[in-house]
């Protein structure tokens, strides 16, 4: 059990880069406290949140909604199909409107990297922004829930060996995680197709074949193949990918007994990971989903306490 909760206050949560180590650990501690029944003592009687998802989502969208409801926050439903987005309303004008009508916090997912810069620089937009994923940029709440899941398992990040494997170039989860895991003292390794790997990632870890990593690391973090961000003309065989780069049943049998399997999901079963491993005893994929609610409660508390 993690102790020593620190009260974190944030105006926005845009990327993990902008968080101090203390803030990261404070949010992890608070997420775990919520998991074990801690309650929020709000300073105001009523808070409003809205979740503006311009890209599809199951986990991030719905776990923010559960987190908001568990904290007693009023949630304004928003659907791009039935809002004035269909009449050409820009993201800026949607958020300006939400802020003007009294929304305290907007959770936003959008395909444009750094979409939030114009919003947080606006002198007229007063609500907090939580980045629920910006294109292939960052996914800070996923990173924090992954960190909570790893910390619960091992009690530390120092000297842990974490392999991030798959479609790294297109993954905002990979980018947030490689930065923060290295900063917290983990040894990061990469694997997957070389054409989905950027030499810039060498600043955070080293690339190795998956078969050199599988019996060495504490965490096998598999990534979804993000077909929606690929060139349509790229040829792709699920079976070939699984055999070359995936966590097959045979490879998983070589993992250390204490090692864990992670994946941000949604999972392409039998592509990046064998179907039977998704809910196996070494998998923490379902725990990641559950931890998402508690970390998001901690994030919401941190931004609403700053109001
Ligand atoms: N992990 C994740 O971001 O899942 P969703 O796209 O379903 O939110």
Coordinates of C-alpha atoms and ligand atoms in Angstrom, one line a residue:
X1 CA 0.0 0.0 0.0
X2 CA 1.3 3.4 -0.9
X3 CA 1.3 6.0 1.9
X4 CA 2.4 9.7 2.2
X5 CA -0.4 11.3 0.1
X6 CA 0.6 14.8 -1.1
X7 CA -2.1 17.3 -2.2
X8 CA -1.4 18.1 -5.8
X9 CA -2.9 21.2 -7.4
X10 CA -2.8 21.6 -11.2
X11 CA -4.5 24.3 -13.4
X12 CA -4.4 21.8 -16.4
X13 CA -3.0 18.4 -17.2
X14 CA -1.6 18.5 -20.7
X15 CA 1.4 16.3 -20.8
X16 CA 3.5 14.3 -18.3
X17 CA 6.6 16.4 -19.1
X18 CA 5.1 19.4 -17.3
X19 CA 4.7 17.4 -14.0
X20 CA 7.3 17.3 -11.3
X21 CA 8.3 13.9 -9.9
X22 CA 6.6 15.0 -6.7
X23 CA 3.3 15.7 -8.5
X24 CA 3.5 12.3 -10.3
X25 CA 4.0 10.5 -7.1
X26 CA 1.3 12.6 -5.4
X27 CA -1.2 11.6 -8.0
X28 CA -0.2 7.9 -7.8
X29 CA -0.6 8.0 -4.0
X30 CA -3.9 9.8 -4.2
X31 CA -5.2 7.4 -6.9
X32 CA -4.4 4.5 -4.7
X33 CA -6.0 6.2 -1.7
X34 CA -9.2 6.6 -3.8
X35 CA -9.0 2.9 -4.6
X36 CA -9.0 2.1 -0.9
X37 CA -12.0 4.3 -0.2
X38 CA -10.6 7.9 0.4
X39 CA -13.2 10.6 -0.1
X40 CA -12.8 14.1 -1.6
X41 CA -13.7 17.1 0.4
X42 CA -14.7 19.7 -2.3
X43 CA -14.3 23.4 -1.5
X44 CA -17.4 24.3 -3.6
X45 CA -20.9 22.9 -3.5
X46 CA -21.1 22.3 -7.3
X47 CA -18.6 21.5 -10.0
X48 CA -19.3 20.9 -13.7
X49 CA -17.3 18.8 -16.1
X50 CA -17.6 17.9 -19.7
X51 CA -15.9 15.3 -21.8
X52 CA -15.2 16.4 -25.3
X53 CA -14.1 13.4 -27.3
X54 CA -13.4 14.2 -31.0
X55 CA -11.7 10.8 -31.4
X56 CA -13.3 7.5 -30.4
X57 CA -12.7 6.1 -26.9
X58 CA -14.1 3.5 -24.5
X59 CA -11.7 3.5 -21.5
X60 CA -10.6 7.1 -21.2
X61 CA -14.1 8.6 -21.9
X62 CA -16.0 6.2 -19.6
X63 CA -13.5 6.0 -16.8
X64 CA -13.4 9.9 -16.6
X65 CA -17.2 9.8 -16.5
X66 CA -17.2 7.2 -13.7
X67 CA -14.5 9.2 -11.8
X68 CA -16.5 12.4 -12.2
X69 CA -19.6 10.8 -10.9
X70 CA -17.8 9.1 -8.0
X71 CA -16.5 12.6 -7.0
X72 CA -20.1 14.1 -7.2
X73 CA -19.2 16.3 -10.2
X74 CA -22.1 17.2 -12.5
X75 CA -21.3 15.8 -16.0
X76 CA -22.5 17.7 -19.1
X77 CA -23.0 15.1 -21.9
X78 CA -21.4 16.2 -25.2
X79 CA -21.6 14.4 -28.5
X80 CA -19.9 15.7 -31.6
X81 CA -22.7 14.3 -33.8
X82 CA -25.4 16.4 -32.2
X83 CA -23.5 19.5 -31.2
X84 CA -22.8 22.6 -33.2
X85 CA -19.5 21.0 -34.3
X86 CA -21.7 19.8 -37.2
X87 CA -22.4 23.4 -38.1
X88 CA -18.6 24.2 -38.3
X89 CA -18.0 25.2 -34.6
X90 CA -14.3 25.1 -33.9
X91 CA -12.7 23.3 -30.9
X92 CA -11.8 26.8 -29.5
X93 CA -15.4 28.0 -29.8
X94 CA -16.8 24.8 -28.2
X95 CA -14.4 25.1 -25.2
X96 CA -15.0 28.9 -25.0
X97 CA -18.8 28.2 -24.8
X98 CA -18.3 25.5 -22.1
X99 CA -16.2 27.8 -20.0
X100 CA -18.7 30.7 -20.4
X101 CA -21.6 28.5 -19.3
X102 CA -19.8 27.5 -16.1
X103 CA -17.9 24.3 -16.9
X104 CA -15.0 23.9 -14.5
X105 CA -13.1 21.2 -16.3
X106 CA -13.1 19.9 -19.9
X107 CA -11.5 16.5 -20.7
X108 CA -10.6 16.6 -24.3
X109 CA -9.4 14.0 -26.9
X110 CA -8.5 15.4 -30.3
X111 CA -6.6 14.2 -33.3
X112 CA -4.4 17.3 -33.5
X113 CA -1.2 17.2 -31.5
X114 CA -0.9 20.1 -29.0
X115 CA -4.5 21.1 -29.7
X116 CA -4.6 22.5 -26.2
X117 CA -2.0 25.3 -26.6
X118 CA -4.5 27.8 -28.1
X119 CA -7.0 26.9 -25.4
X120 CA -4.7 27.4 -22.3
X121 CA -3.3 30.7 -23.7
X122 CA -6.8 32.2 -24.2
X123 CA -7.5 35.0 -21.7
X124 CA -11.3 34.2 -22.0
X125 CA -11.3 30.5 -21.4
X126 CA -11.2 29.8 -17.7
X127 CA -11.9 26.1 -17.3
X128 CA -9.2 23.6 -16.7
X129 CA -8.2 21.3 -19.6
X130 CA -7.3 17.7 -19.1
X131 CA -5.7 16.1 -22.2
X132 CA -7.4 12.8 -22.9
X133 CA -5.0 12.2 -25.8
X134 CA -3.8 14.5 -28.6
X135 CA -3.1 12.6 -31.9
X136 CA 0.2 10.8 -31.6
X137 CA 1.4 13.3 -28.9
X138 CA 0.7 12.5 -25.3
X139 CA -1.8 10.6 -23.1
X140 CA -1.0 11.7 -19.6
X141 CA -3.9 10.0 -17.7
X142 CA -3.0 6.7 -19.3
X143 CA 0.6 7.2 -18.3
X144 CA -0.4 7.9 -14.7
X145 CA -2.6 4.8 -14.5
X146 CA 0.1 2.7 -16.0
X147 CA 2.5 4.1 -13.4
X148 CA 0.1 3.3 -10.6
X149 CA -0.3 -0.3 -11.9
X150 CA 3.5 -0.8 -12.0
X151 CA 4.0 0.8 -8.6
X152 CA 1.4 -1.4 -7.0
X153 CA 3.2 -4.4 -8.4
X154 CA 6.8 -3.6 -7.6
X155 CA 6.7 -0.7 -5.1
X156 CA 9.4 1.2 -7.1
X157 CA 10.4 2.3 -10.6
X158 CA 14.1 2.3 -9.9
X159 CA 16.0 -0.3 -11.9
X160 CA 12.8 -1.9 -13.2
X161 CA 13.2 -3.1 -16.8
X162 CA 10.3 -2.1 -18.9
X163 CA 9.9 -3.2 -22.6
X164 CA 7.6 -1.0 -24.8
X165 CA 6.8 -3.0 -27.8
X166 CA 4.9 -2.4 -31.1
X167 CA 3.7 0.6 -32.9
X168 CA 5.7 3.1 -31.0
X169 CA 5.9 6.0 -33.5
X170 CA 2.1 6.4 -33.5
X171 CA 1.6 5.8 -29.8
X172 CA 0.9 8.7 -27.5
X173 CA 0.9 6.2 -24.6
X174 CA 4.5 5.1 -25.5
X175 CA 5.7 8.7 -25.6
X176 CA 4.2 9.6 -22.2
X177 CA 5.5 6.4 -20.7
X178 CA 9.0 6.4 -22.0
X179 CA 9.6 9.9 -20.7
X180 CA 8.2 9.3 -17.3
X181 CA 9.6 5.8 -16.7
X182 CA 13.1 7.0 -17.5
X183 CA 12.7 10.0 -15.3
X184 CA 11.6 7.8 -12.4
X185 CA 14.6 5.5 -12.7
X186 CA 13.4 2.6 -14.9
X187 CA 15.4 1.0 -17.7
X188 CA 13.4 1.3 -20.8
X189 CA 13.8 -0.9 -23.9
X190 CA 11.9 -0.9 -27.2
X191 CA 11.0 -3.5 -29.8
X192 CA 8.6 -3.9 -32.7
X193 CA 8.9 -3.1 -36.5
X194 CA 11.9 -1.0 -37.2
X195 CA 9.8 1.3 -39.6
X196 CA 7.6 2.2 -36.6
X197 CA 10.6 3.2 -34.5
X198 CA 12.2 6.6 -34.3
X199 CA 15.9 7.0 -33.4
X200 CA 14.8 10.0 -31.2
X201 CA 13.5 7.3 -28.8
X202 CA 17.1 6.4 -28.0
X203 CA 17.1 9.3 -25.6
X204 CA 14.9 7.1 -23.3
X205 CA 16.0 3.5 -24.0
X206 CA 17.4 1.0 -26.4
X207 CA 15.9 -1.0 -29.2
X208 CA 16.4 -4.8 -29.0
X209 CA 14.7 -7.8 -30.7
X210 CA 11.6 -9.0 -28.7
X211 CA 13.3 -12.4 -28.1
X212 CA 16.2 -10.8 -26.4
X213 CA 13.8 -8.9 -24.0
X214 CA 11.1 -11.3 -23.1
X215 CA 13.0 -13.3 -20.4
X216 CA 14.9 -10.2 -19.1
X217 CA 12.3 -7.6 -18.3
X218 CA 9.8 -6.9 -15.4
X219 CA 7.2 -5.4 -17.6
X220 CA 6.2 -6.4 -21.2
X221 CA 4.1 -3.3 -22.3
X222 CA 2.5 -4.2 -25.6
X223 CA 1.0 -1.5 -27.9
X224 CA -1.9 -1.6 -30.2
X225 CA -1.2 -1.5 -33.9
X226 CA -2.9 1.9 -34.8
X227 CA -4.2 1.1 -38.2
X228 CA -6.1 4.4 -38.3
X229 CA -2.8 6.4 -38.2
X230 CA -1.2 4.2 -41.0
X231 CA -0.9 4.8 -44.7
X232 CA -3.7 2.6 -46.3
X233 CA -1.2 1.3 -48.8
X234 CA 1.0 -0.3 -46.1
X235 CA 0.8 -4.0 -46.4
X236 CA 0.1 -5.8 -43.1
X237 CA -0.4 -9.4 -42.1
X238 CA -1.8 -10.0 -38.6
X239 CA -0.3 -13.5 -38.5
X240 CA 3.1 -12.3 -39.6
X241 CA 3.1 -9.4 -37.1
X242 CA 2.1 -11.7 -34.3
X243 CA 4.9 -14.2 -35.0
X244 CA 7.6 -11.5 -35.5
X245 CA 6.7 -8.8 -33.0
X246 CA 3.8 -10.0 -30.8
X247 CA 3.6 -11.6 -27.4
X248 CA 2.9 -15.2 -28.4
X249 CA 2.0 -17.9 -25.9
X250 CA 5.5 -19.4 -26.5
X251 CA 7.3 -16.1 -25.8
X252 CA 5.1 -15.4 -22.7
X253 CA 6.2 -18.8 -21.3
X254 CA 9.8 -17.4 -21.2
X255 CA 8.8 -14.4 -19.0
X256 CA 10.1 -14.3 -15.4
X257 CA 7.6 -15.5 -12.9
X258 CA 7.2 -12.0 -11.3
X259 CA 7.1 -10.2 -14.7
X260 CA 3.8 -8.6 -15.8
X261 CA 2.0 -8.0 -19.1
X262 CA 0.5 -4.6 -19.8
X263 CA -1.4 -3.1 -22.7
X264 CA -3.3 0.3 -22.8
X265 CA -6.1 -1.4 -24.8
X266 CA -8.2 -1.6 -27.0
X267 CA -6.3 -4.9 -27.8
X268 CA -6.0 -6.4 -31.2
X269 CA -6.2 -10.0 -29.9
X270 CA -3.8 -12.4 -31.7
X271 CA -2.0 -9.5 -33.3
X272 CA 0.2 -7.7 -30.6
X273 CA -0.8 -10.2 -27.9
X274 CA -2.2 -13.7 -28.0
X275 CA -5.9 -13.9 -27.1
X276 CA -5.3 -16.3 -24.2
X277 CA -2.8 -13.9 -22.5
X278 CA -5.1 -10.9 -22.3
X279 CA -6.8 -12.2 -19.1
X280 CA -3.9 -14.5 -18.0
X281 CA -2.5 -14.5 -14.4
X282 CA 0.5 -12.4 -15.5
X283 CA -1.6 -9.8 -17.3
X284 CA -2.5 -6.5 -15.6
X285 CA -4.6 -5.3 -18.5
X286 CA -7.9 -5.4 -16.6
X287 CA -6.2 -3.8 -13.5
X288 CA -5.0 -1.0 -15.8
X289 CA -8.7 -0.3 -16.8
X290 CA -9.8 -0.3 -13.1
X291 CA -6.9 1.9 -12.0
X292 CA -7.9 4.4 -14.7
X293 CA -10.9 5.4 -12.6
X294 CA -8.9 6.1 -9.4
X295 CA -6.0 7.9 -11.1
X296 CA -8.6 10.1 -13.0
X297 CA -10.3 10.9 -9.7
X298 CA -6.9 12.1 -8.4
X299 CA -6.4 14.2 -11.6
X300 CA -9.9 15.8 -11.3
X301 CA -9.4 16.5 -7.7
X302 CA -6.0 18.1 -8.4
X303 CA -7.4 20.5 -11.1
X304 CA -10.6 21.3 -9.2
X305 CA -8.8 22.1 -6.0
X306 CA -6.8 24.7 -7.9
X307 CA -10.0 26.7 -8.8
Ligands
LIG1 N1 -6.3 3.3 -23.6 C1 -7.2 4.1 -24.2 O1 -6.9 5.3 -24.3 O2 -8.3 3.5 -24.5 P1 -9.5 4.3 -25.2 O3 -9.0 4.8 -26.6 O4 -10.7 3.3 -25.3 O5 -9.9 5.5 -24.4

